[in-house]
Short mmCIF file of C-alpha atoms and ligand atoms in Angstrom, two decimals:
data_model
loop_
_atom_site.label_atom_id
_atom_site.label_comp_id
_atom_site.label_asym_id
_atom_site.label_seq_id
_atom_site.Cartn_x
_atom_site.Cartn_y
_atom_site.Cartn_z
CA MET A 1 -155.24 185.70 68.28
CA THR A 2 -157.19 187.37 65.48
CA ASN A 3 -157.22 190.86 63.87
CA PHE A 4 -153.46 191.03 63.37
CA ASP A 5 -152.22 194.36 61.98
CA PRO A 6 -148.50 194.46 61.05
CA GLY A 7 -148.46 198.27 61.29
CA SER A 8 -149.67 198.30 64.88
CA ALA A 9 -147.22 195.48 65.67
CA ILE A 10 -144.25 197.49 64.40
CA ASP A 11 -145.40 200.66 66.19
CA ALA A 12 -145.80 198.75 69.43
CA LEU A 13 -142.41 197.11 69.03
CA ILE A 14 -140.27 200.14 68.26
CA ASP A 15 -142.04 202.97 70.07
CA ILE A 16 -140.79 202.68 73.64
CA ASP A 17 -142.97 205.69 74.51
CA HIS A 18 -146.06 204.46 72.68
CA PRO A 19 -149.11 206.62 73.56
CA THR A 20 -151.17 203.60 74.68
CA LYS A 21 -148.48 202.60 77.16
CA ARG A 22 -147.77 206.15 78.33
CA LYS A 23 -151.44 207.05 78.83
CA THR A 24 -152.11 203.86 80.77
CA ALA A 25 -149.06 204.48 82.96
CA GLU A 26 -150.19 208.06 83.66
CA TRP A 27 -153.71 206.86 84.42
CA ALA A 28 -152.36 204.17 86.77
CA VAL A 29 -150.14 206.63 88.64
CA GLU A 30 -153.15 208.85 89.18
CA ASN A 31 -155.80 206.22 89.89
CA LEU A 32 -154.05 203.19 91.33
CA ALA A 33 -151.73 204.85 93.85
CA ASP A 34 -153.00 203.39 97.09
CA PRO A 35 -151.58 204.87 100.30
CA THR A 36 -152.39 201.60 102.12
CA LEU A 37 -150.26 199.48 99.76
CA ALA A 38 -147.39 198.89 102.22
CA GLU A 39 -149.89 197.82 104.89
CA ARG A 40 -151.80 195.57 102.49
CA ASP A 41 -148.55 194.07 101.24
CA ARG A 42 -147.60 193.24 104.82
CA ASP A 43 -151.06 191.79 105.59
CA CYS A 44 -151.52 190.05 102.19
CA ARG A 45 -154.67 192.03 101.43
CA PHE A 46 -156.29 192.36 98.00
CA TRP A 47 -157.62 195.74 96.77
CA PRO A 48 -161.13 195.27 95.26
CA GLU A 49 -161.44 199.02 94.68
CA GLY A 50 -158.32 198.96 92.49
CA TRP A 51 -159.78 196.06 90.51
CA ALA A 52 -163.06 197.99 90.01
CA ARG A 53 -161.15 201.07 88.80
CA ALA A 54 -159.14 198.96 86.34
CA ALA A 55 -162.36 197.36 85.09
CA GLU A 56 -163.98 200.77 84.66
CA ARG A 57 -160.96 201.81 82.59
CA GLY A 58 -161.70 198.80 80.33
CA ILE A 59 -158.62 196.80 81.30
CA THR A 60 -160.55 193.63 82.16
CA GLY A 61 -162.30 193.62 78.78
CA LEU A 62 -159.42 194.63 76.52
CA MET A 63 -159.34 191.78 74.02
CA VAL A 64 -162.73 190.13 74.40
CA ASP A 65 -165.15 190.32 71.47
CA PRO A 66 -167.55 193.31 71.88
CA ALA A 67 -170.42 190.83 71.49
CA TYR A 68 -169.48 189.59 75.00
CA GLY A 69 -168.80 192.96 76.59
CA GLY A 70 -165.15 193.45 75.63
CA ALA A 71 -163.39 196.13 73.60
CA GLY A 72 -162.01 193.74 70.95
CA HIS A 73 -158.51 195.27 70.95
CA ASP A 74 -155.62 193.39 69.37
CA VAL A 75 -152.84 191.73 71.33
CA PHE A 76 -150.44 194.66 70.82
CA HIS A 77 -152.84 197.17 72.32
CA ALA A 78 -153.28 194.81 75.27
CA LEU A 79 -149.52 194.30 75.69
CA LEU A 80 -148.89 198.05 75.65
CA THR A 81 -151.71 198.57 78.14
CA PHE A 82 -150.22 196.00 80.51
CA GLU A 83 -146.73 197.46 80.11
CA GLY A 84 -148.20 200.84 81.09
CA LEU A 85 -150.09 199.30 83.98
CA GLY A 86 -146.91 197.61 85.24
CA TYR A 87 -145.05 200.91 84.93
CA GLY A 88 -147.61 203.06 86.70
CA CYS A 89 -149.16 200.76 89.33
CA ARG A 90 -147.02 199.84 92.32
CA ASP A 91 -149.48 197.17 93.43
CA ALA A 92 -147.87 194.31 91.48
CA GLY A 93 -150.27 191.81 93.08
CA LEU A 94 -153.29 193.65 91.69
CA VAL A 95 -151.65 193.85 88.26
CA PHE A 96 -150.76 190.14 88.35
CA GLY A 97 -154.37 189.25 89.17
CA LEU A 98 -155.61 191.39 86.27
CA SER A 99 -152.99 189.85 83.95
CA THR A 100 -154.21 186.33 84.68
CA GLN A 101 -157.77 187.29 83.70
CA VAL A 102 -156.86 188.97 80.45
CA TRP A 103 -154.14 186.59 79.27
CA THR A 104 -155.43 183.25 80.58
CA MET A 105 -159.04 183.06 81.79
CA GLN A 106 -160.89 185.10 79.19
CA PRO A 107 -159.04 183.69 76.15
CA ILE A 108 -159.74 180.13 77.32
CA ILE A 109 -163.45 180.77 77.76
CA GLU A 110 -163.70 182.77 74.53
CA ARG A 111 -161.85 180.13 72.51
CA PHE A 112 -163.17 176.90 74.01
CA GLY A 113 -166.46 177.89 75.68
CA SER A 114 -169.90 177.09 74.31
CA GLU A 115 -172.07 180.04 73.30
CA ALA A 116 -173.97 179.68 76.59
CA GLN A 117 -170.74 179.70 78.62
CA LYS A 118 -169.45 182.77 76.78
CA GLN A 119 -172.75 184.60 77.37
CA ARG A 120 -172.77 183.57 80.99
CA TYR A 121 -169.21 184.44 82.04
CA LEU A 122 -167.50 186.85 79.64
CA PRO A 123 -169.65 189.98 80.20
CA GLY A 124 -169.11 189.74 83.98
CA LEU A 125 -165.39 189.09 83.60
CA CYS A 126 -165.09 192.11 81.28
CA SER A 127 -167.06 194.42 83.56
CA GLY A 128 -165.04 193.31 86.59
CA GLU A 129 -168.07 191.89 88.41
CA LEU A 130 -166.68 188.37 88.07
CA ARG A 131 -163.19 187.03 88.64
CA ALA A 132 -161.84 183.65 87.57
CA SER A 133 -159.14 181.24 88.73
CA PHE A 134 -157.18 178.66 86.75
CA CYS A 135 -156.84 175.40 88.70
CA ILE A 136 -154.37 172.77 87.58
CA THR A 137 -151.50 172.58 90.10
CA GLU A 138 -151.78 170.19 93.05
CA ALA A 139 -149.54 169.49 96.03
CA ASP A 140 -148.00 166.49 94.22
CA SER A 141 -148.27 167.61 90.59
CA GLY A 142 -146.72 170.89 89.55
CA SER A 143 -144.44 170.80 86.50
CA ASP A 144 -145.79 167.30 85.84
CA SER A 145 -149.27 168.80 85.49
CA PHE A 146 -151.05 165.75 84.11
CA ALA A 147 -150.05 163.57 87.06
CA MET A 148 -153.00 165.17 88.84
CA ASP A 149 -155.13 163.36 91.40
CA THR A 150 -158.22 165.54 91.02
CA SER A 151 -160.61 163.24 89.23
CA TYR A 152 -164.16 162.91 88.05
CA THR A 153 -166.54 160.03 87.61
CA VAL A 154 -169.46 159.98 85.23
CA GLU A 155 -172.98 159.17 86.41
CA ASP A 156 -175.76 158.41 84.03
CA ARG A 157 -178.96 159.64 85.68
CA SER A 158 -181.13 157.71 83.23
CA ALA A 159 -179.47 154.55 84.59
CA GLY A 160 -180.63 155.27 88.14
CA GLY A 161 -177.56 157.16 89.33
CA SER A 162 -175.04 154.38 88.91
CA VAL A 163 -171.48 155.31 88.03
CA ASP A 164 -170.58 154.05 84.61
CA ASP A 165 -167.09 153.43 83.35
CA ARG A 166 -166.94 155.74 80.37
CA THR A 167 -163.63 157.48 80.07
CA ALA A 168 -162.87 160.92 78.74
CA GLY A 169 -163.71 161.42 75.11
CA ALA A 170 -166.85 159.26 75.25
CA SER A 171 -170.04 160.89 74.01
CA VAL A 172 -172.04 162.67 76.68
CA GLU A 173 -175.79 162.91 76.98
CA ALA A 174 -177.89 165.56 78.62
CA GLU A 175 -178.50 163.06 81.45
CA THR A 176 -174.85 162.89 82.38
CA THR A 177 -173.55 164.10 85.75
CA TYR A 178 -169.84 164.53 86.47
CA VAL A 179 -168.74 164.10 90.06
CA LEU A 180 -165.57 166.07 90.73
CA SER A 181 -163.21 165.51 93.68
CA GLY A 182 -159.72 166.67 94.60
CA THR A 183 -157.69 169.63 95.79
CA LYS A 184 -155.86 172.22 93.69
CA SER A 185 -153.01 174.22 95.20
CA TYR A 186 -151.51 177.71 94.83
CA ILE A 187 -154.51 179.04 92.96
CA THR A 188 -154.17 182.72 92.14
CA MET A 189 -157.23 184.86 93.03
CA ALA A 190 -159.07 181.86 94.51
CA PRO A 191 -160.27 183.65 97.67
CA GLU A 192 -161.80 186.39 95.49
CA ALA A 193 -162.86 184.30 92.50
CA ASP A 194 -166.41 183.62 91.36
CA VAL A 195 -165.54 181.08 88.67
CA PHE A 196 -163.01 178.23 88.64
CA ILE A 197 -161.55 176.63 85.52
CA VAL A 198 -160.62 173.18 86.76
CA PHE A 199 -158.57 170.38 85.18
CA ALA A 200 -159.51 166.86 86.30
CA THR A 201 -158.77 163.36 85.09
CA ALA A 202 -161.15 160.52 84.31
CA ASP A 203 -158.32 158.06 84.81
CA LYS A 204 -154.80 158.96 85.90
CA GLN A 205 -153.37 156.12 83.81
CA LEU A 206 -154.49 157.95 80.66
CA GLY A 207 -152.14 160.86 81.41
CA GLN A 208 -152.95 163.97 79.37
CA TRP A 209 -155.54 162.07 77.31
CA GLY A 210 -157.78 161.57 80.32
CA VAL A 211 -158.16 165.22 81.28
CA THR A 212 -161.35 167.27 81.01
CA VAL A 213 -161.79 170.93 81.95
CA PHE A 214 -164.80 172.12 83.98
CA ILE A 215 -166.11 175.59 84.72
CA VAL A 216 -167.33 175.59 88.31
CA ASP A 217 -169.17 178.41 90.07
CA ARG A 218 -168.03 179.44 93.52
CA ASP A 219 -171.35 178.54 95.15
CA GLU A 220 -171.34 174.98 93.80
CA PRO A 221 -172.05 172.56 96.70
CA GLY A 222 -168.83 170.71 97.56
CA LEU A 223 -166.49 173.52 96.51
CA SER A 224 -164.47 175.05 99.34
CA ILE A 225 -161.63 177.54 99.36
CA GLY A 226 -158.77 177.40 101.83
CA PRO A 227 -157.28 180.41 103.61
CA ASN A 228 -155.18 182.95 101.72
CA ARG A 229 -151.60 181.58 101.73
CA PRO A 230 -148.97 184.22 102.55
CA LYS A 231 -146.16 184.28 100.01
CA MET A 232 -142.84 186.00 99.33
CA GLY A 233 -144.13 188.53 96.79
CA LEU A 234 -147.31 189.44 94.93
CA ARG A 235 -148.75 189.40 98.42
CA THR A 236 -151.76 191.50 97.46
CA THR A 237 -152.94 188.80 95.02
CA PRO A 238 -154.99 186.34 97.04
CA PHE A 239 -153.79 182.76 96.67
CA ALA A 240 -155.31 179.58 98.11
CA ASP A 241 -156.02 175.90 97.74
CA VAL A 242 -159.41 174.91 96.32
CA THR A 243 -161.13 171.64 97.21
CA PHE A 244 -163.87 169.89 95.24
CA ASP A 245 -165.62 167.33 97.36
CA GLY A 246 -168.06 165.44 95.19
CA CYS A 247 -169.17 168.51 93.18
CA ARG A 248 -171.99 167.39 90.92
CA LEU A 249 -171.70 169.04 87.53
CA GLY A 250 -173.60 168.79 84.27
CA PRO A 251 -172.51 168.84 80.62
CA ASP A 252 -172.94 172.65 80.74
CA ASN A 253 -169.95 172.77 83.09
CA VAL A 254 -167.62 171.05 80.61
CA LEU A 255 -165.32 173.46 78.77
CA GLY A 256 -164.55 172.23 75.27
CA ALA A 257 -165.10 168.53 74.70
CA PRO A 258 -164.65 165.87 77.40
CA GLY A 259 -161.03 164.68 77.20
CA SER A 260 -159.76 167.86 75.52
CA GLY A 261 -157.91 169.12 78.62
CA ALA A 262 -154.45 168.75 77.09
CA SER A 263 -155.17 171.00 74.13
CA ILE A 264 -156.86 173.60 76.35
CA PHE A 265 -153.89 173.50 78.72
CA SER A 266 -151.42 173.86 75.89
CA ALA A 267 -153.27 176.87 74.37
CA ALA A 268 -153.61 178.52 77.77
CA MET A 269 -149.97 177.99 78.68
CA GLU A 270 -148.64 179.24 75.38
CA ALA A 271 -150.47 182.55 75.78
CA GLU A 272 -149.73 182.84 79.49
CA ARG A 273 -146.06 182.01 79.10
CA ALA A 274 -145.60 184.70 76.44
CA PHE A 275 -147.77 187.52 77.66
CA VAL A 276 -148.46 187.34 81.38
CA LEU A 277 -145.12 189.04 82.08
CA ALA A 278 -145.94 192.13 79.94
CA ALA A 279 -146.76 194.11 83.06
CA GLN A 280 -143.53 192.98 84.69
CA ILE A 281 -141.62 194.35 81.69
CA GLY A 282 -143.36 197.68 82.27
CA ALA A 283 -142.32 197.51 85.93
CA MET A 284 -138.70 196.89 84.84
CA GLU A 285 -138.80 200.14 82.88
CA ARG A 286 -140.10 202.07 85.90
CA GLN A 287 -137.46 200.39 88.05
CA LEU A 288 -134.75 201.54 85.63
CA ASP A 289 -136.09 205.12 85.55
CA ASP A 290 -136.10 205.17 89.36
CA ALA A 291 -132.55 203.79 89.51
CA VAL A 292 -131.31 206.38 86.99
CA ALA A 293 -132.98 209.20 88.95
CA TYR A 294 -131.45 207.96 92.20
CA SER A 295 -127.99 207.58 90.65
CA ARG A 296 -128.10 211.27 89.65
CA GLN A 297 -129.31 212.48 93.00
CA ARG A 298 -127.30 210.33 95.46
CA ARG A 299 -123.77 211.62 96.03
CA GLN A 300 -120.83 209.76 97.56
CA PHE A 301 -117.16 210.73 97.50
CA GLY A 302 -118.21 214.15 96.25
CA GLN A 303 -119.98 213.01 93.07
CA PRO A 304 -123.28 211.50 91.93
CA ILE A 305 -123.02 207.72 92.22
CA GLY A 306 -124.07 207.45 88.56
CA ASP A 307 -120.66 208.91 87.65
CA PHE A 308 -119.01 205.75 88.95
CA GLN A 309 -118.55 203.44 86.00
CA ALA A 310 -119.63 200.42 88.06
CA VAL A 311 -123.00 202.03 88.75
CA SER A 312 -123.56 203.38 85.21
CA HIS A 313 -122.73 200.00 83.68
CA ARG A 314 -125.20 198.37 86.01
CA LEU A 315 -127.85 200.77 84.72
CA ALA A 316 -126.82 199.91 81.15
CA ASP A 317 -127.25 196.21 81.97
CA MET A 318 -130.74 196.92 83.33
CA LYS A 319 -131.58 198.70 80.07
CA LEU A 320 -130.20 195.80 78.02
CA ARG A 321 -132.24 193.25 79.97
CA HIS A 322 -135.40 195.32 79.66
CA ASP A 323 -134.96 195.77 75.91
CA ASN A 324 -134.20 192.07 75.35
CA ALA A 325 -137.26 191.02 77.34
CA ARG A 326 -139.48 193.47 75.48
CA LEU A 327 -138.21 192.46 72.05
CA GLN A 328 -138.71 188.78 72.78
CA LEU A 329 -142.22 189.44 74.07
CA TYR A 330 -143.22 191.32 70.93
CA ARG A 331 -141.62 188.74 68.65
CA ALA A 332 -143.72 186.04 70.32
CA ALA A 333 -146.81 188.25 69.89
CA ILE A 334 -146.09 188.86 66.19
CA LEU A 335 -145.64 185.14 65.51
CA ASP A 336 -148.80 184.37 67.43
CA GLY A 337 -150.70 187.14 65.64
CA GLN A 338 -149.61 185.79 62.27
CA GLY A 339 -150.77 182.33 63.27
CA ARG A 340 -147.20 180.99 63.04
CA PRO A 341 -145.68 178.58 65.57
CA SER A 342 -144.68 180.57 68.63
CA MET A 343 -143.98 177.94 71.27
CA GLU A 344 -140.21 178.35 71.25
CA ALA A 345 -140.44 182.15 71.05
CA ALA A 346 -142.92 182.19 73.94
CA ALA A 347 -140.68 179.98 76.08
CA LEU A 348 -137.64 182.16 75.31
CA ALA A 349 -139.66 185.30 76.12
CA LYS A 350 -140.78 183.83 79.44
CA ILE A 351 -137.24 182.86 80.44
CA GLN A 352 -135.85 186.25 79.42
CA ALA A 353 -138.55 188.37 81.05
CA SER A 354 -138.68 186.45 84.32
CA GLU A 355 -134.93 186.01 84.85
CA ALA A 356 -134.07 189.52 83.64
CA ALA A 357 -136.54 190.97 86.14
CA VAL A 358 -134.89 189.09 89.02
CA ALA A 359 -131.38 190.19 87.94
CA SER A 360 -132.46 193.82 87.48
CA SER A 361 -134.30 193.86 90.82
CA ILE A 362 -131.09 192.81 92.56
CA ASP A 363 -129.24 195.55 90.65
CA ALA A 364 -131.88 198.07 91.74
CA VAL A 365 -131.40 197.07 95.40
CA LEU A 366 -127.63 197.37 95.04
CA THR A 367 -127.89 200.78 93.36
CA HIS A 368 -130.06 202.12 96.19
CA GLY A 369 -127.79 200.71 98.94
CA ALA A 370 -129.59 200.36 102.28
CA ARG A 371 -132.54 202.31 100.89
CA GLY A 372 -132.96 199.46 98.46
CA TYR A 373 -133.14 196.91 101.24
CA VAL A 374 -135.48 198.53 103.78
CA THR A 375 -139.18 198.27 103.06
CA GLU A 376 -140.10 201.97 103.35
CA PHE A 377 -138.75 202.98 99.92
CA GLY A 378 -140.47 200.15 98.03
CA VAL A 379 -137.36 199.05 96.08
CA GLU A 380 -137.16 195.62 97.72
CA GLN A 381 -140.80 194.93 96.83
CA ASP A 382 -139.85 194.51 93.17
CA LEU A 383 -137.40 191.72 93.98
CA ARG A 384 -140.00 189.85 96.02
CA ASN A 385 -142.70 190.40 93.41
CA VAL A 386 -140.71 189.23 90.40
CA ALA A 387 -139.26 186.09 92.01
CA GLY A 388 -142.53 184.22 91.36
CA GLY A 389 -142.13 184.80 87.61
CA VAL A 390 -139.49 182.08 87.33
CA VAL A 391 -142.01 179.61 88.82
CA TYR A 392 -145.59 180.32 87.69
CA GLY A 393 -146.66 179.58 84.11
CA GLY A 394 -144.00 176.81 84.02
CA THR A 395 -140.62 177.16 85.75
CA SER A 396 -137.52 178.37 83.90
CA ASP A 397 -136.31 174.74 83.80
CA VAL A 398 -139.53 173.67 82.09
CA GLN A 399 -139.22 176.54 79.57
CA ARG A 400 -135.65 175.44 78.82
CA ASN A 401 -136.97 171.91 78.28
CA ILE A 402 -139.31 173.33 75.63
CA VAL A 403 -136.47 175.21 73.92
CA ALA A 404 -134.22 172.12 74.04
CA ARG A 405 -137.05 170.00 72.61
CA MET A 406 -137.47 172.46 69.73
CA LEU A 407 -133.71 172.18 69.15
CA GLY A 408 -134.18 168.41 68.94
CA ARG A 409 -132.22 167.79 72.13
CA ARG A 410 -135.01 166.33 74.27
CA SER A 411 -137.90 164.02 73.62
CA ARG A 412 -140.26 165.72 76.14
C1 LIG B 501 -147.12 183.22 92.22
C2 LIG B 501 -147.63 181.89 91.76
C3 LIG B 501 -148.90 181.82 91.20
C4 LIG B 501 -149.41 180.58 90.80
N1 LIG B 501 -150.69 180.53 90.34
C5 LIG B 501 -151.21 179.35 89.95
C6 LIG B 501 -152.57 179.25 89.49
O1 LIG B 501 -153.30 180.25 89.42
N2 LIG B 501 -153.04 178.05 89.12
C7 LIG B 501 -152.28 176.92 89.17
O2 LIG B 501 -152.78 175.87 88.80
N3 LIG B 501 -151.00 176.96 89.63
C8 LIG B 501 -150.45 178.15 90.03
N4 LIG B 501 -149.17 178.22 90.50
C9 LIG B 501 -148.39 177.00 90.61
C10 LIG B 501 -147.32 176.89 89.52
O3 LIG B 501 -147.91 176.65 88.27
C11 LIG B 501 -146.36 175.77 89.93
O4 LIG B 501 -145.71 176.20 91.10
C12 LIG B 501 -145.33 175.47 88.87
O5 LIG B 501 -145.93 174.85 87.76
C13 LIG B 501 -144.22 174.55 89.41
O6 LIG B 501 -144.73 173.44 90.08
P1 LIG B 501 -144.23 173.06 91.57
O7 LIG B 501 -144.30 174.28 92.40
O8 LIG B 501 -144.95 171.86 92.00
O9 LIG B 501 -142.68 172.74 91.40
P2 LIG B 501 -142.06 171.33 90.92
O10 LIG B 501 -142.71 170.90 89.65
O11 LIG B 501 -142.07 170.39 92.06
O12 LIG B 501 -140.57 171.76 90.60
C14 LIG B 501 -139.55 171.81 91.60
C15 LIG B 501 -138.22 172.04 90.87
O13 LIG B 501 -137.96 170.92 89.99
C16 LIG B 501 -137.76 171.41 88.67
N5 LIG B 501 -138.32 170.47 87.70
C17 LIG B 501 -139.50 169.79 87.78
N6 LIG B 501 -139.70 169.05 86.68
C18 LIG B 501 -138.63 169.28 85.87
C19 LIG B 501 -138.25 168.82 84.58
N7 LIG B 501 -139.02 167.98 83.87
N8 LIG B 501 -137.06 169.25 84.06
C20 LIG B 501 -136.28 170.12 84.75
N9 LIG B 501 -136.60 170.59 85.98
C21 LIG B 501 -137.76 170.19 86.52
C22 LIG B 501 -138.50 172.74 88.63
O14 LIG B 501 -138.02 173.59 87.58
C23 LIG B 501 -138.21 173.29 90.01
O15 LIG B 501 -136.93 173.86 90.03
C24 LIG B 501 -148.62 179.42 90.91
C25 LIG B 501 -147.33 179.52 91.44
C26 LIG B 501 -146.83 180.73 91.86
C27 LIG B 501 -145.46 180.81 92.45
#
């Protein structure tokens, strides 16, 4: 990340009621309250209108360079905005979809894309006209990402279309065609995406060294998208498998250099792992405010339930988890902003934010009693929505592997 300002970092960190966060939350309450949410959640339906409103507000272009249609804000402004969005918007699926664009797709294209790729994709992604998906996971390769089967061969058209045996990292000529085949699974936004960032190997035996990243347009012959896969939470984010059946791509489709997939993956994951849960941290704050309000209003045994120590301590635990998650998130952002190593901090932030949200969502259900469990009050939705956070962006086990490796207790 660039344009790091220590003053704005400190303000963002200590001001729990920061104006950027508060204004975004107020805007979201007013503009992203969709009366059909419960129905869409049941039917796993995305809300394009909500996406368009968020884009109009500038959320999809927050951090991108103004030269490509963005607002060029720093990471702290973006984190506060997403906290506010998570607080004010009850459609966690919509917010998750937006988070993936801002924290994963756009930074990858901006950092690794050629000038032509940036010109071609970033303005549309910022304006909300385009949406992108990140495609690495497959049915048989999840945590072990580089064990992928999706592969590409290289054809040299000047040699009459024959497939040559160059591996990743070899020099490419304008005449080169890449032929991409394989299926990616669990791809967020795929049914609604226009652009796919796809990891494929030239030779599985090469592991991470054989991987190249391609940018593939939705209308590319050979690309097909499976049906929306219903899931436990984040049901309003569309989610599908994507198949590439002999897609013929040119050098213009290669993101970064051929064979540079591992470094692109590592940069993307480090940012995603740290920041993609910012909105969820905002949702934890809203969840706590709701639980406090309910504990004042609900009476049992002649007193507000919040007067029972068991209930008030549970609320205190929710506050503690929220604060810890937030502090870890901002620490990772400060390190990243200063250009210092942030891998361990990002992994710790991911573990804290994802697991704290699950624990606090269970506490919220318990505090609301049966009202917390039935669907009509919306409390149970949080638990379903946050459960995915311990899986996507690298599971909690994988994050702990990173922390253990930094402690010198694991080799990989
Ligand atoms: C909501 C959601 C959105 C997603 N969106 C995308 C997307 O847009 N693009 C995309 O490419 N993928 C996406 N994924 C997939 C996600 O990245 C993978 O699910 C995740 O990386 C885990 O892989 P897996 O599901 O194959 O589990 P596995 O890797 O099979 O893991 C199963 C279990 O084994 C454990 N395990 C595996 N390896 C180790 C290890 N080395 N040490 C300790 N424990 C280990 C895991 O922690 C887990 O408990 C998404 C997933 C979810 C839930």
